């Protein structure tokens, strides 16, 4: 949607970007022309990006998310699929750091064990903190076995209860007594990667199609425009529903995962194509591009060497703004029961399991993935916003 | 202008035709057909469907004919104003449509109006006071709307209203009013329900509008004429409101076309959670039970609505901006 | 026969009781006003000469009030049938132990169960005041058995040979070519009311034999054929409020997917009175709100906007919320005994198209091993908060057909024994992941599609994946749209199917789908079941000897008129089921619950829950009333 603006002011905006690029390239020849230094375009963007405080904070937040996604197995205290029958809907335990006893005190993190009773009448477990029993939390504790990066077999986890089967539910457990924290951590990996891979696919399609349309124009451009217009006029949810429902049911979770990503990006490339096309159209008539062509440079060289650098920042911006859309789309599909499915853990799957009155009323901690989605989507949006502001020449 | 209009209209009809094909194929894609889902539904109630009846239904609805025969029959009917027959609801699609479309459009248009009502002040504010605390707060609030999944927002709203106020906000009318004729009392009752879905849908789309407006206004504010006007002693808010805001609003008009599919999609999920008597729940049911004529007509109709919206905004834009009309720059 | 004799007896008592009160009936104030205004005939004229006297559960009630309830989606006919429209010719009693008179004043069957005679009430009227006579019953049967009728009709009648004959205005004789010992129960069960759903004076316009223009009438109303019109208007649907009825409330709003609230109002011609001579029902109106999702219904329940219901929301998961909401919502909870005998029945496809899988699945030891590997106690703990006991696919302990051996065999959790059994089958080779290899050298992977709208199945399967992985069997479980799961096994592509354990109480004999290959729901042997229904059918396949023996026994059972004989034959069928161990069960489902407004009177504290026994219908919902 935002592309609209950019296309309208595309001509002007691009000129300025191009100017910046040229300046950067010509810095060696004409030092201190406009920005008075030897800063490259990227340095300039970075400098401007820093001024967007929200974007800066968001970048750190996303870095944390990324680390969580990469080291999910190590960070998860428990196996996210491990069912603990006695602890269904266990509330979060408070983590205590200072351990006091008769001998004095020391720093040794622990949580209190639960006392569990079943209320036969209301069919629920009642959890009470049992202050007589402490469960110490160990760093680099032994837990379930896994392969780090799919290679290195390990069984150590950042934190874990001193005894494997002791309850440690820092943000509570779900209806099957599975550790929510571990599930959230695993979900982070899937959800972020859906966003990333989806956007990469969209980016590939968008740049390719948009680029070709913008560069060659004419009939191909017209056809592309119609296709984009067509795709944009579709109400997305029903179309996704149709497509997801059409997936062969005997596919493995991994195949479904990629198919969903593909479906999302099949409809998501149009925005990117639009940006790329607009830039290409504008740049094509630039003198320096013509000059390069007259100089005998090949099309590929002109595109890669002269044109792509001129709009990379815009593409990055558009892409970063597309990621939250992908994450939300995955959630919406899961809500309708058509997205990823258990045993795959994604934020959408976790939320789908939590979207009922029972959870709202008695186990609100199961909404934690909602919080993760909100934070991640906000952060990605701010980063995109900051990038846009940074790449926007008018801010100076 | 007339040539431009004609060009756009022809393009629209062609697009609709392609859409009809795609829609027909997509609704056919899921394995099984109406009869299978019918059987599944009966079985879940503990009933055992009679095999002979199943065959009879299949034959009656020509479900065993080749796809293109079914498609052609459908398209042919479309031209003659016959949008097909809903297997499940046992009535013509057009009839279902006419009974629900008013309420659907009301909710959606209300949502768009509210969306703009939220977005324009916030957008102007955060552009004028870029990087101020107010900008950050406004932006965060605006973005929260986009970041909170619609269904989650609706569900929480529904629950919070129950816990705090002891009311269920689902539906668009209380049961006592649902079958009454429209009156002032019913209108008030309607208003006490409709705010919830409107809020949910509007907040979902507002952030996008905020972002567009903010970026455009930032562009304008940096232009020399603003400086000149300021230098000549015009009051700040007067300068901003008189020129840059108006220019910055221009592209917002064209955004209307793009807002529609978003609004329709988000009202889709919201309507289901909040149990609204709009077309959305009917579409979901139709999709799940593969009631294909109904589902197809509904999706096609939503596509049609979007295209009309786009067309209107394009015409408006062409009317405002002669450069577009003359084909000098693209409409969007 | 005992059932029938008892029915006669109760009928006789009814006659005696009513004659005592005949002179002195009273009615709801709103009706009295209409009578006074001359727009309605007096109550004595509206009631039949011999109204049914309904013995209330608690006591005499008061008139007035609205019963608020909810429907989910456009096809929740089931709930209307359970609440308003269970008004059959003969009915089940509250405890589901016998068949009692209802619309029929009395009934009898001949010894070989081929001739059934029903006597209706003299002066009984439809809700529009038109007389209800034996002609209406004959009309319903003749229309449904019409050779051109191609829509739904009950499957328990051989429509080609059934004959109905009106002896006089109130007497009807139904004659069958083959004996049908279960017919009286079928007529009392959920599909029974078909016979009183079609008022001849209204429905004959859709039938070509009575109206030459029937096809046009159907077209005008948007239906493709006359039989479709008949099914939609005069069978079990509520798409239109036009049809006159014998129910306690008559429909005011069409249930067509468009209207958001479906209203019913008191039927002034209803045929039941309380012992004090007050014409029933006590409650004025019923209001069903049509909603799209269960969460909305749940919210209405805890907000006190539902007066009497257990439809859709009454799950184990929601129990704590509903329990906590009692005070704020102004309701209390009563109990239901689930007629289902299992929380999930796991059926391996014994008719698998792949010969290797078929051989493996048909091996009883393989199924026994899978059963021993399941930690049922853990499932009960996790899923049902500890409620329930391990149980196979077998009738419930409360049932007359309870077979302890069938119910409890192979339920102990013993993975070592399971491993031994599998080793004993020669499945000793394993791949790197520890999955056993079958005779062809392929890892044994069972695929299971569960219906996504029943989260319990998904959760149980997730646990099964772990249990069976421990004995070297891979379960590949997917959550799919319900209709896909059905499509899958109805085309016999499934390895395994999971569904509720229907047929646990009185319905065991009517729907023994898990005890022998019986109908389209017997997923463990779909092709054999096809053979049972029609040996020449497309998907039919000759069953195993044991299954055939069961089928023969069931045929005998059907032709037997005596309930003792039926019970004996059914016991033999279950004995074979015990030897064969067709399907694996998990646990007895926990007690159900019903939400009832605190002010509501005559609510049964305990009632069976089933589809064949459409709870709460058989309690006689017309006796519900609000205490002031």
GROMACS .gro file of C-alpha atoms in nm, chain A:
model
  396
    1UNK     CA    1   0.000   0.000   0.000
    2UNK     CA    2   0.280   0.231   0.085
    3UNK     CA    3   0.416   0.185  -0.259
    4UNK     CA    4   0.157   0.422  -0.385
    5UNK     CA    5   0.328   0.715  -0.232
    6UNK     CA    6   0.661   0.613  -0.350
    7UNK     CA    7   0.550   0.570  -0.704
    8UNK     CA    8   0.390   0.907  -0.713
    9UNK     CA    9   0.691   1.078  -0.584
   10UNK     CA   10   0.911   0.818  -0.744
   11UNK     CA   11   1.064   1.036  -1.006
   12UNK     CA   12   1.179   1.298  -0.763
   13UNK     CA   13   1.278   1.062  -0.491
   14UNK     CA   14   1.487   0.852  -0.721
   15UNK     CA   15   1.671   1.140  -0.863
   16UNK     CA   16   1.789   1.229  -0.524
   17UNK     CA   17   1.890   0.878  -0.433
   18UNK     CA   18   2.074   0.854  -0.756
   19UNK     CA   19   2.243   1.178  -0.680
   20UNK     CA   20   2.354   1.036  -0.349
   21UNK     CA   21   2.488   0.729  -0.518
   22UNK     CA   22   2.671   0.926  -0.775
   23UNK     CA   23   2.815   1.140  -0.506
   24UNK     CA   24   2.933   0.840  -0.325
   25UNK     CA   25   3.091   0.700  -0.634
   26UNK     CA   26   3.248   1.027  -0.727
   27UNK     CA   27   3.369   1.098  -0.379
   28UNK     CA   28   3.725   1.019  -0.474
   29UNK     CA   29   3.718   1.262  -0.760
   30UNK     CA   30   3.523   1.545  -0.602
   31UNK     CA   31   3.579   1.521  -0.232
   32UNK     CA   32   3.342   1.693   0.001
   33UNK     CA   33   3.082   1.772  -0.262
   34UNK     CA   34   2.768   1.754  -0.058
   35UNK     CA   35   2.811   1.562   0.259
   36UNK     CA   36   3.155   1.682   0.320
   37UNK     CA   37   3.329   1.354   0.387
   38UNK     CA   38   3.423   1.017   0.261
   39UNK     CA   39   3.105   0.855   0.387
   40UNK     CA   40   2.954   0.597   0.157
   41UNK     CA   41   2.582   0.575   0.094
   42UNK     CA   42   2.558   0.299   0.351
   43UNK     CA   43   2.738   0.499   0.613
   44UNK     CA   44   2.497   0.782   0.551
   45UNK     CA   45   2.200   0.555   0.583
   46UNK     CA   46   2.339   0.405   0.899
   47UNK     CA   47   2.395   0.748   1.046
   48UNK     CA   48   2.042   0.851   0.967
   49UNK     CA   49   1.903   0.520   1.087
   50UNK     CA   50   2.058   0.580   1.428
   51UNK     CA   51   1.846   0.886   1.470
   52UNK     CA   52   1.531   0.671   1.466
   53UNK     CA   53   1.544   0.561   1.827
   54UNK     CA   54   1.261   0.311   1.802
   55UNK     CA   55   1.427   0.151   1.504
   56UNK     CA   56   1.753   0.124   1.690
   57UNK     CA   57   1.593  -0.043   1.990
   58UNK     CA   58   1.397  -0.267   1.755
   59UNK     CA   59   1.714  -0.380   1.589
   60UNK     CA   60   1.844  -0.501   1.924
   61UNK     CA   61   1.516  -0.675   1.996
   62UNK     CA   62   1.527  -0.855   1.663
   63UNK     CA   63   1.886  -0.954   1.732
   64UNK     CA   64   1.769  -1.122   2.052
   65UNK     CA   65   1.491  -1.296   1.858
   66UNK     CA   66   1.746  -1.414   1.605
   67UNK     CA   67   1.972  -1.556   1.875
   68UNK     CA   68   1.675  -1.733   2.031
   69UNK     CA   69   1.583  -1.878   1.693
   70UNK     CA   70   1.936  -1.998   1.621
   71UNK     CA   71   2.007  -2.150   1.961
   72UNK     CA   72   1.654  -2.271   2.030
   73UNK     CA   73   1.757  -2.619   2.148
   74UNK     CA   74   2.018  -2.485   2.383
   75UNK     CA   75   1.796  -2.215   2.529
   76UNK     CA   76   1.486  -2.430   2.578
   77UNK     CA   77   1.488  -2.578   2.928
   78UNK     CA   78   1.266  -2.870   2.830
   79UNK     CA   79   1.173  -3.075   2.529
   80UNK     CA   80   0.880  -2.876   2.384
   81UNK     CA   81   0.696  -3.200   2.299
   82UNK     CA   82   0.745  -3.360   2.637
   83UNK     CA   83   0.408  -3.421   2.803
   84UNK     CA   84   0.395  -3.407   3.182
   85UNK     CA   85   0.061  -3.551   3.274
   86UNK     CA   86   0.047  -3.410   3.626
   87UNK     CA   87   0.114  -3.054   3.521
   88UNK     CA   88  -0.155  -2.953   3.274
   89UNK     CA   89  -0.219  -2.579   3.276
   90UNK     CA   90   0.045  -2.524   3.543
   91UNK     CA   91   0.083  -2.152   3.616
   92UNK     CA   92   0.420  -1.979   3.583
   93UNK     CA   93   0.666  -2.026   3.866
   94UNK     CA   94   0.846  -1.727   4.006
   95UNK     CA   95   1.221  -1.754   3.976
   96UNK     CA   96   1.399  -1.674   4.303
   97UNK     CA   97   1.765  -1.588   4.306
   98UNK     CA   98   1.863  -1.567   4.668
   99UNK     CA   99   1.846  -1.888   4.859
  100UNK     CA  100   1.806  -1.843   5.234
  101UNK     CA  101   1.826  -2.118   5.485
  102UNK     CA  102   1.947  -2.176   5.840
  103UNK     CA  103   2.308  -2.129   5.731
  104UNK     CA  104   2.252  -1.784   5.583
  105UNK     CA  105   2.207  -1.691   5.222
  106UNK     CA  106   2.371  -1.742   4.885
  107UNK     CA  107   2.293  -1.669   4.524
  108UNK     CA  108   2.143  -1.987   4.388
  109UNK     CA  109   1.836  -1.958   4.167
  110UNK     CA  110   1.544  -2.182   4.245
  111UNK     CA  111   1.168  -2.215   4.202
  112UNK     CA  112   0.917  -2.365   4.440
  113UNK     CA  113   0.756  -2.697   4.359
  114UNK     CA  114   0.378  -2.721   4.312
  115UNK     CA  115   0.124  -2.897   4.525
  116UNK     CA  116  -0.122  -3.040   4.277
  117UNK     CA  117  -0.479  -3.134   4.359
  118UNK     CA  118  -0.753  -3.240   4.123
  119UNK     CA  119  -1.093  -3.083   4.182
  120UNK     CA  120  -1.325  -3.358   4.070
  121UNK     CA  121  -1.624  -3.127   4.047
  122UNK     CA  122  -1.476  -2.870   3.813
  123UNK     CA  123  -1.239  -3.115   3.639
  124UNK     CA  124  -0.926  -2.913   3.692
  125UNK     CA  125  -0.594  -2.923   3.863
  126UNK     CA  126  -0.530  -2.671   4.133
  127UNK     CA  127  -0.169  -2.567   4.172
  128UNK     CA  128  -0.038  -2.427   4.496
  129UNK     CA  129   0.314  -2.312   4.563
  130UNK     CA  130   0.480  -2.558   4.794
  131UNK     CA  131   0.729  -2.346   4.985
  132UNK     CA  132   0.879  -2.646   5.156
  133UNK     CA  133   1.020  -2.786   4.835
  134UNK     CA  134   1.274  -2.594   4.633
  135UNK     CA  135   1.375  -2.693   4.285
  136UNK     CA  136   1.715  -2.548   4.212
  137UNK     CA  137   1.776  -2.413   3.866
  138UNK     CA  138   2.113  -2.508   3.722
  139UNK     CA  139   2.302  -2.340   3.445
  140UNK     CA  140   2.421  -2.569   3.167
  141UNK     CA  141   2.199  -2.837   3.313
  142UNK     CA  142   2.162  -3.175   3.155
  143UNK     CA  143   1.837  -3.219   2.972
  144UNK     CA  144   1.696  -3.374   2.657
  145UNK     CA  145   1.939  -3.462   2.383
  146UNK     CA  146   1.965  -3.260   2.067
  147UNK     CA  147   2.204  -3.171   1.788
  148UNK     CA  148   2.320  -2.814   1.784
  149UNK     CA  149   2.291  -2.677   1.429
  150UNK     CA  150   2.185  -3.029   1.340
  151UNK     CA  151   2.544  -3.146   1.385
  152UNK     CA  152   2.688  -3.138   1.734
  153UNK     CA  153   2.515  -3.383   1.969
  154UNK     CA  154   2.459  -3.218   2.307
  155UNK     CA  155   2.238  -3.250   2.611
  156UNK     CA  156   2.328  -2.932   2.800
  157UNK     CA  157   2.084  -2.645   2.822
  158UNK     CA  158   2.130  -2.290   2.936
  159UNK     CA  159   1.907  -2.352   3.234
  160UNK     CA  160   1.725  -2.653   3.365
  161UNK     CA  161   1.595  -2.808   3.687
  162UNK     CA  162   1.853  -3.001   3.885
  163UNK     CA  163   1.655  -3.319   3.827
  164UNK     CA  164   1.527  -3.375   3.476
  165UNK     CA  165   1.162  -3.453   3.552
  166UNK     CA  166   1.112  -3.185   3.816
  167UNK     CA  167   0.866  -2.916   3.709
  168UNK     CA  168   1.024  -2.596   3.581
  169UNK     CA  169   0.763  -2.386   3.404
  170UNK     CA  170   0.886  -2.030   3.405
  171UNK     CA  171   0.596  -1.910   3.192
  172UNK     CA  172   0.361  -2.194   3.272
  173UNK     CA  173   0.258  -2.507   3.087
  174UNK     CA  174  -0.006  -2.582   2.828
  175UNK     CA  175  -0.304  -2.816   2.828
  176UNK     CA  176  -0.081  -3.122   2.793
  177UNK     CA  177   0.167  -3.009   3.056
  178UNK     CA  178   0.431  -2.901   2.806
  179UNK     CA  179   0.667  -2.619   2.894
  180UNK     CA  180   0.544  -2.299   2.734
  181UNK     CA  181   0.881  -2.128   2.746
  182UNK     CA  182   1.042  -2.405   2.546
  183UNK     CA  183   0.755  -2.406   2.302
  184UNK     CA  184   0.774  -2.033   2.259
  185UNK     CA  185   1.147  -2.058   2.191
  186UNK     CA  186   1.097  -2.327   1.930
  187UNK     CA  187   0.808  -2.132   1.780
  188UNK     CA  188   1.032  -1.831   1.737
  189UNK     CA  189   1.254  -2.028   1.505
  190UNK     CA  190   0.971  -2.145   1.280
  191UNK     CA  191   0.778  -1.819   1.270
  192UNK     CA  192   1.078  -1.599   1.201
  193UNK     CA  193   1.204  -1.833   0.934
  194UNK     CA  194   0.863  -1.841   0.766
  195UNK     CA  195   0.889  -1.464   0.751
  196UNK     CA  196   1.247  -1.465   0.628
  197UNK     CA  197   1.217  -1.743   0.374
  198UNK     CA  198   0.884  -1.613   0.255
  199UNK     CA  199   1.024  -1.268   0.204
  200UNK     CA  200   1.331  -1.407   0.031
  201UNK     CA  201   1.108  -1.591  -0.212
  202UNK     CA  202   0.893  -1.283  -0.261
  203UNK     CA  203   1.206  -1.079  -0.306
  204UNK     CA  204   1.339  -1.312  -0.569
  205UNK     CA  205   1.013  -1.312  -0.761
  206UNK     CA  206   0.958  -0.942  -0.709
  207UNK     CA  207   1.302  -0.832  -0.817
  208UNK     CA  208   1.306  -1.066  -1.113
  209UNK     CA  209   0.962  -0.983  -1.244
  210UNK     CA  210   0.959  -0.621  -1.141
  211UNK     CA  211   1.307  -0.571  -1.278
  212UNK     CA  212   1.227  -0.729  -1.612
  213UNK     CA  213   0.907  -0.531  -1.639
  214UNK     CA  214   1.076  -0.207  -1.549
  215UNK     CA  215   1.376  -0.261  -1.770
  216UNK     CA  216   1.207  -0.385  -2.081
  217UNK     CA  217   0.875  -0.207  -2.039
  218UNK     CA  218   0.629  -0.251  -2.323
  219UNK     CA  219   0.406  -0.556  -2.349
  220UNK     CA  220   0.577  -0.750  -2.074
  221UNK     CA  221   0.539  -0.458  -1.841
  222UNK     CA  222   0.172  -0.419  -1.928
  223UNK     CA  223   0.110  -0.789  -1.873
  224UNK     CA  224   0.292  -0.782  -1.540
  225UNK     CA  225   0.092  -0.483  -1.433
  226UNK     CA  226  -0.231  -0.666  -1.509
  227UNK     CA  227  -0.117  -0.974  -1.318
  228UNK     CA  228  -0.022  -0.762  -1.019
  229UNK     CA  229  -0.347  -0.574  -1.032
  230UNK     CA  230  -0.528  -0.903  -1.053
  231UNK     CA  231  -0.346  -1.055  -0.758
  232UNK     CA  232  -0.398  -0.744  -0.551
  233UNK     CA  233  -0.771  -0.746  -0.613
  234UNK     CA  234  -0.808  -1.085  -0.450
  235UNK     CA  235  -0.924  -1.096  -0.091
  236UNK     CA  236  -0.626  -1.285   0.049
  237UNK     CA  237  -0.779  -1.494   0.326
  238UNK     CA  238  -1.025  -1.690   0.113
  239UNK     CA  239  -0.762  -1.750  -0.151
  240UNK     CA  240  -0.512  -1.873   0.104
  241UNK     CA  241  -0.782  -2.093   0.247
  242UNK     CA  242  -0.849  -2.247  -0.089
  243UNK     CA  243  -0.484  -2.305  -0.161
  244UNK     CA  244  -0.398  -2.442   0.182
  245UNK     CA  245  -0.697  -2.669   0.177
  246UNK     CA  246  -0.574  -2.802  -0.156
  247UNK     CA  247  -0.240  -2.919  -0.022
  248UNK     CA  248  -0.193  -3.295  -0.035
  249UNK     CA  249  -0.258  -3.428   0.312
  250UNK     CA  250   0.022  -3.682   0.300
  251UNK     CA  251   0.289  -3.416   0.295
  252UNK     CA  252   0.533  -3.411   0.581
  253UNK     CA  253   0.525  -3.114   0.817
  254UNK     CA  254   0.839  -2.981   0.648
  255UNK     CA  255   0.675  -2.989   0.307
  256UNK     CA  256   0.366  -2.819   0.442
  257UNK     CA  257   0.588  -2.559   0.601
  258UNK     CA  258   0.752  -2.476   0.270
  259UNK     CA  259   0.425  -2.491   0.082
  260UNK     CA  260   0.268  -2.241   0.322
  261UNK     CA  261   0.566  -2.012   0.285
  262UNK     CA  262   0.543  -2.045  -0.089
  263UNK     CA  263   0.172  -1.966  -0.088
  264UNK     CA  264   0.235  -1.658   0.122
  265UNK     CA  265   0.514  -1.537  -0.102
  266UNK     CA  266   0.324  -1.615  -0.422
  267UNK     CA  267   0.086  -1.341  -0.326
  268UNK     CA  268   0.343  -1.127  -0.150
  269UNK     CA  269   0.581  -1.058  -0.435
  270UNK     CA  270   0.357  -0.802  -0.599
  271UNK     CA  271   0.448  -0.517  -0.367
  272UNK     CA  272   0.816  -0.574  -0.412
  273UNK     CA  273   0.777  -0.602  -0.788
  274UNK     CA  274   0.600  -0.271  -0.786
  275UNK     CA  275   0.887  -0.096  -0.605
  276UNK     CA  276   1.150  -0.251  -0.824
  277UNK     CA  277   0.963  -0.171  -1.141
  278UNK     CA  278   0.910   0.189  -1.037
  279UNK     CA  279   1.277   0.231  -0.966
  280UNK     CA  280   1.380   0.070  -1.288
  281UNK     CA  281   1.147   0.289  -1.489
  282UNK     CA  282   1.286   0.597  -1.322
  283UNK     CA  283   1.649   0.497  -1.343
  284UNK     CA  284   1.632   0.385  -1.703
  285UNK     CA  285   1.606   0.739  -1.826
  286UNK     CA  286   1.892   0.860  -1.609
  287UNK     CA  287   2.185   0.996  -1.799
  288UNK     CA  288   2.441   0.781  -1.629
  289UNK     CA  289   2.256   0.466  -1.722
  290UNK     CA  290   2.229   0.573  -2.081
  291UNK     CA  291   2.594   0.666  -2.070
  292UNK     CA  292   2.689   0.323  -1.949
  293UNK     CA  293   2.480   0.164  -2.223
  294UNK     CA  294   2.635   0.381  -2.493
  295UNK     CA  295   2.972   0.290  -2.352
  296UNK     CA  296   2.896  -0.063  -2.457
  297UNK     CA  297   2.835  -0.211  -2.115
  298UNK     CA  298   2.619  -0.522  -2.124
  299UNK     CA  299   2.264  -0.507  -1.989
  300UNK     CA  300   2.354  -0.736  -1.704
  301UNK     CA  301   2.646  -0.514  -1.610
  302UNK     CA  302   2.438  -0.200  -1.630
  303UNK     CA  303   2.172  -0.351  -1.412
  304UNK     CA  304   2.400  -0.503  -1.153
  305UNK     CA  305   2.671  -0.239  -1.145
  306UNK     CA  306   2.478   0.080  -1.195
  307UNK     CA  307   2.113   0.031  -1.124
  308UNK     CA  308   2.086  -0.219  -0.839
  309UNK     CA  309   2.302  -0.018  -0.598
  310UNK     CA  310   2.074   0.276  -0.657
  311UNK     CA  311   1.773   0.110  -0.506
  312UNK     CA  312   1.901  -0.160  -0.275
  313UNK     CA  313   1.806   0.045   0.026
  314UNK     CA  314   1.450   0.073  -0.096
  315UNK     CA  315   1.428  -0.299  -0.152
  316UNK     CA  316   1.562  -0.369   0.193
  317UNK     CA  317   1.304  -0.133   0.334
  318UNK     CA  318   1.021  -0.293   0.143
  319UNK     CA  319   1.142  -0.638   0.240
  320UNK     CA  320   1.170  -0.557   0.608
  321UNK     CA  321   0.817  -0.422   0.597
  322UNK     CA  322   0.695  -0.741   0.430
  323UNK     CA  323   0.827  -0.975   0.700
  324UNK     CA  324   0.570  -0.882   0.966
  325UNK     CA  325   0.299  -0.927   0.706
  326UNK     CA  326   0.421  -1.282   0.650
  327UNK     CA  327   0.429  -1.358   1.019
  328UNK     CA  328   0.077  -1.228   1.066
  329UNK     CA  329  -0.044  -1.416   0.761
  330UNK     CA  330   0.091  -1.740   0.900
  331UNK     CA  331  -0.094  -1.670   1.223
  332UNK     CA  332  -0.419  -1.597   1.044
  333UNK     CA  333  -0.396  -1.918   0.844
  334UNK     CA  334  -0.328  -2.115   1.159
  335UNK     CA  335  -0.626  -1.951   1.326
  336UNK     CA  336  -0.846  -2.084   1.049
  337UNK     CA  337  -0.682  -2.424   1.093
  338UNK     CA  338  -0.518  -2.412   0.753
  339UNK     CA  339  -0.165  -2.308   0.834
  340UNK     CA  340   0.111  -2.504   1.000
  341UNK     CA  341  -0.005  -2.774   1.231
  342UNK     CA  342   0.110  -2.955   1.540
  343UNK     CA  343   0.356  -3.119   1.598
  344UNK     CA  344   0.523  -2.825   1.420
  345UNK     CA  345   0.549  -2.540   1.668
  346UNK     CA  346   0.502  -2.189   1.540
  347UNK     CA  347   0.361  -1.882   1.708
  348UNK     CA  348   0.049  -1.925   1.499
  349UNK     CA  349   0.008  -2.287   1.606
  350UNK     CA  350   0.060  -2.192   1.970
  351UNK     CA  351  -0.193  -1.913   1.946
  352UNK     CA  352  -0.444  -2.133   1.773
  353UNK     CA  353  -0.425  -2.365   2.072
  354UNK     CA  354  -0.476  -2.069   2.302
  355UNK     CA  355  -0.764  -1.896   2.131
  356UNK     CA  356  -1.046  -1.993   2.360
  357UNK     CA  357  -1.228  -1.865   2.664
  358UNK     CA  358  -1.085  -2.138   2.885
  359UNK     CA  359  -0.735  -2.005   2.827
  360UNK     CA  360  -0.836  -1.642   2.866
  361UNK     CA  361  -1.011  -1.720   3.191
  362UNK     CA  362  -0.782  -1.970   3.356
  363UNK     CA  363  -0.448  -1.983   3.173
  364UNK     CA  364  -0.366  -1.643   3.023
  365UNK     CA  365   0.004  -1.728   3.011
  366UNK     CA  366  -0.071  -1.933   2.701
  367UNK     CA  367  -0.115  -1.602   2.521
  368UNK     CA  368   0.258  -1.537   2.550
  369UNK     CA  369   0.309  -1.615   2.179
  370UNK     CA  370   0.069  -1.330   2.107
  371UNK     CA  371   0.303  -1.100   2.292
  372UNK     CA  372   0.597  -1.237   2.094
  373UNK     CA  373   0.412  -1.174   1.769
  374UNK     CA  374   0.323  -0.821   1.869
  375UNK     CA  375   0.678  -0.739   1.974
  376UNK     CA  376   0.833  -0.894   1.665
  377UNK     CA  377   0.588  -0.732   1.425
  378UNK     CA  378   0.629  -0.395   1.592
  379UNK     CA  379   1.005  -0.423   1.588
  380UNK     CA  380   1.018  -0.525   1.223
  381UNK     CA  381   0.788  -0.239   1.134
  382UNK     CA  382   1.000   0.013   1.319
  383UNK     CA  383   1.314  -0.117   1.157
  384UNK     CA  384   1.150  -0.082   0.819
  385UNK     CA  385   1.030   0.262   0.912
  386UNK     CA  386   1.373   0.365   1.028
  387UNK     CA  387   1.527   0.231   0.710
  388UNK     CA  388   1.279   0.424   0.504
  389UNK     CA  389   1.344   0.743   0.690
  390UNK     CA  390   1.714   0.678   0.654
  391UNK     CA  391   1.689   0.622   0.283
  392UNK     CA  392   1.459   0.918   0.240
  393UNK     CA  393   1.657   1.207   0.106
  394UNK     CA  394   1.409   1.465   0.221
  395UNK     CA  395   1.499   1.415   0.581
  396UNK     CA  396   1.793   1.644   0.512
   0.00000   0.00000   0.00000
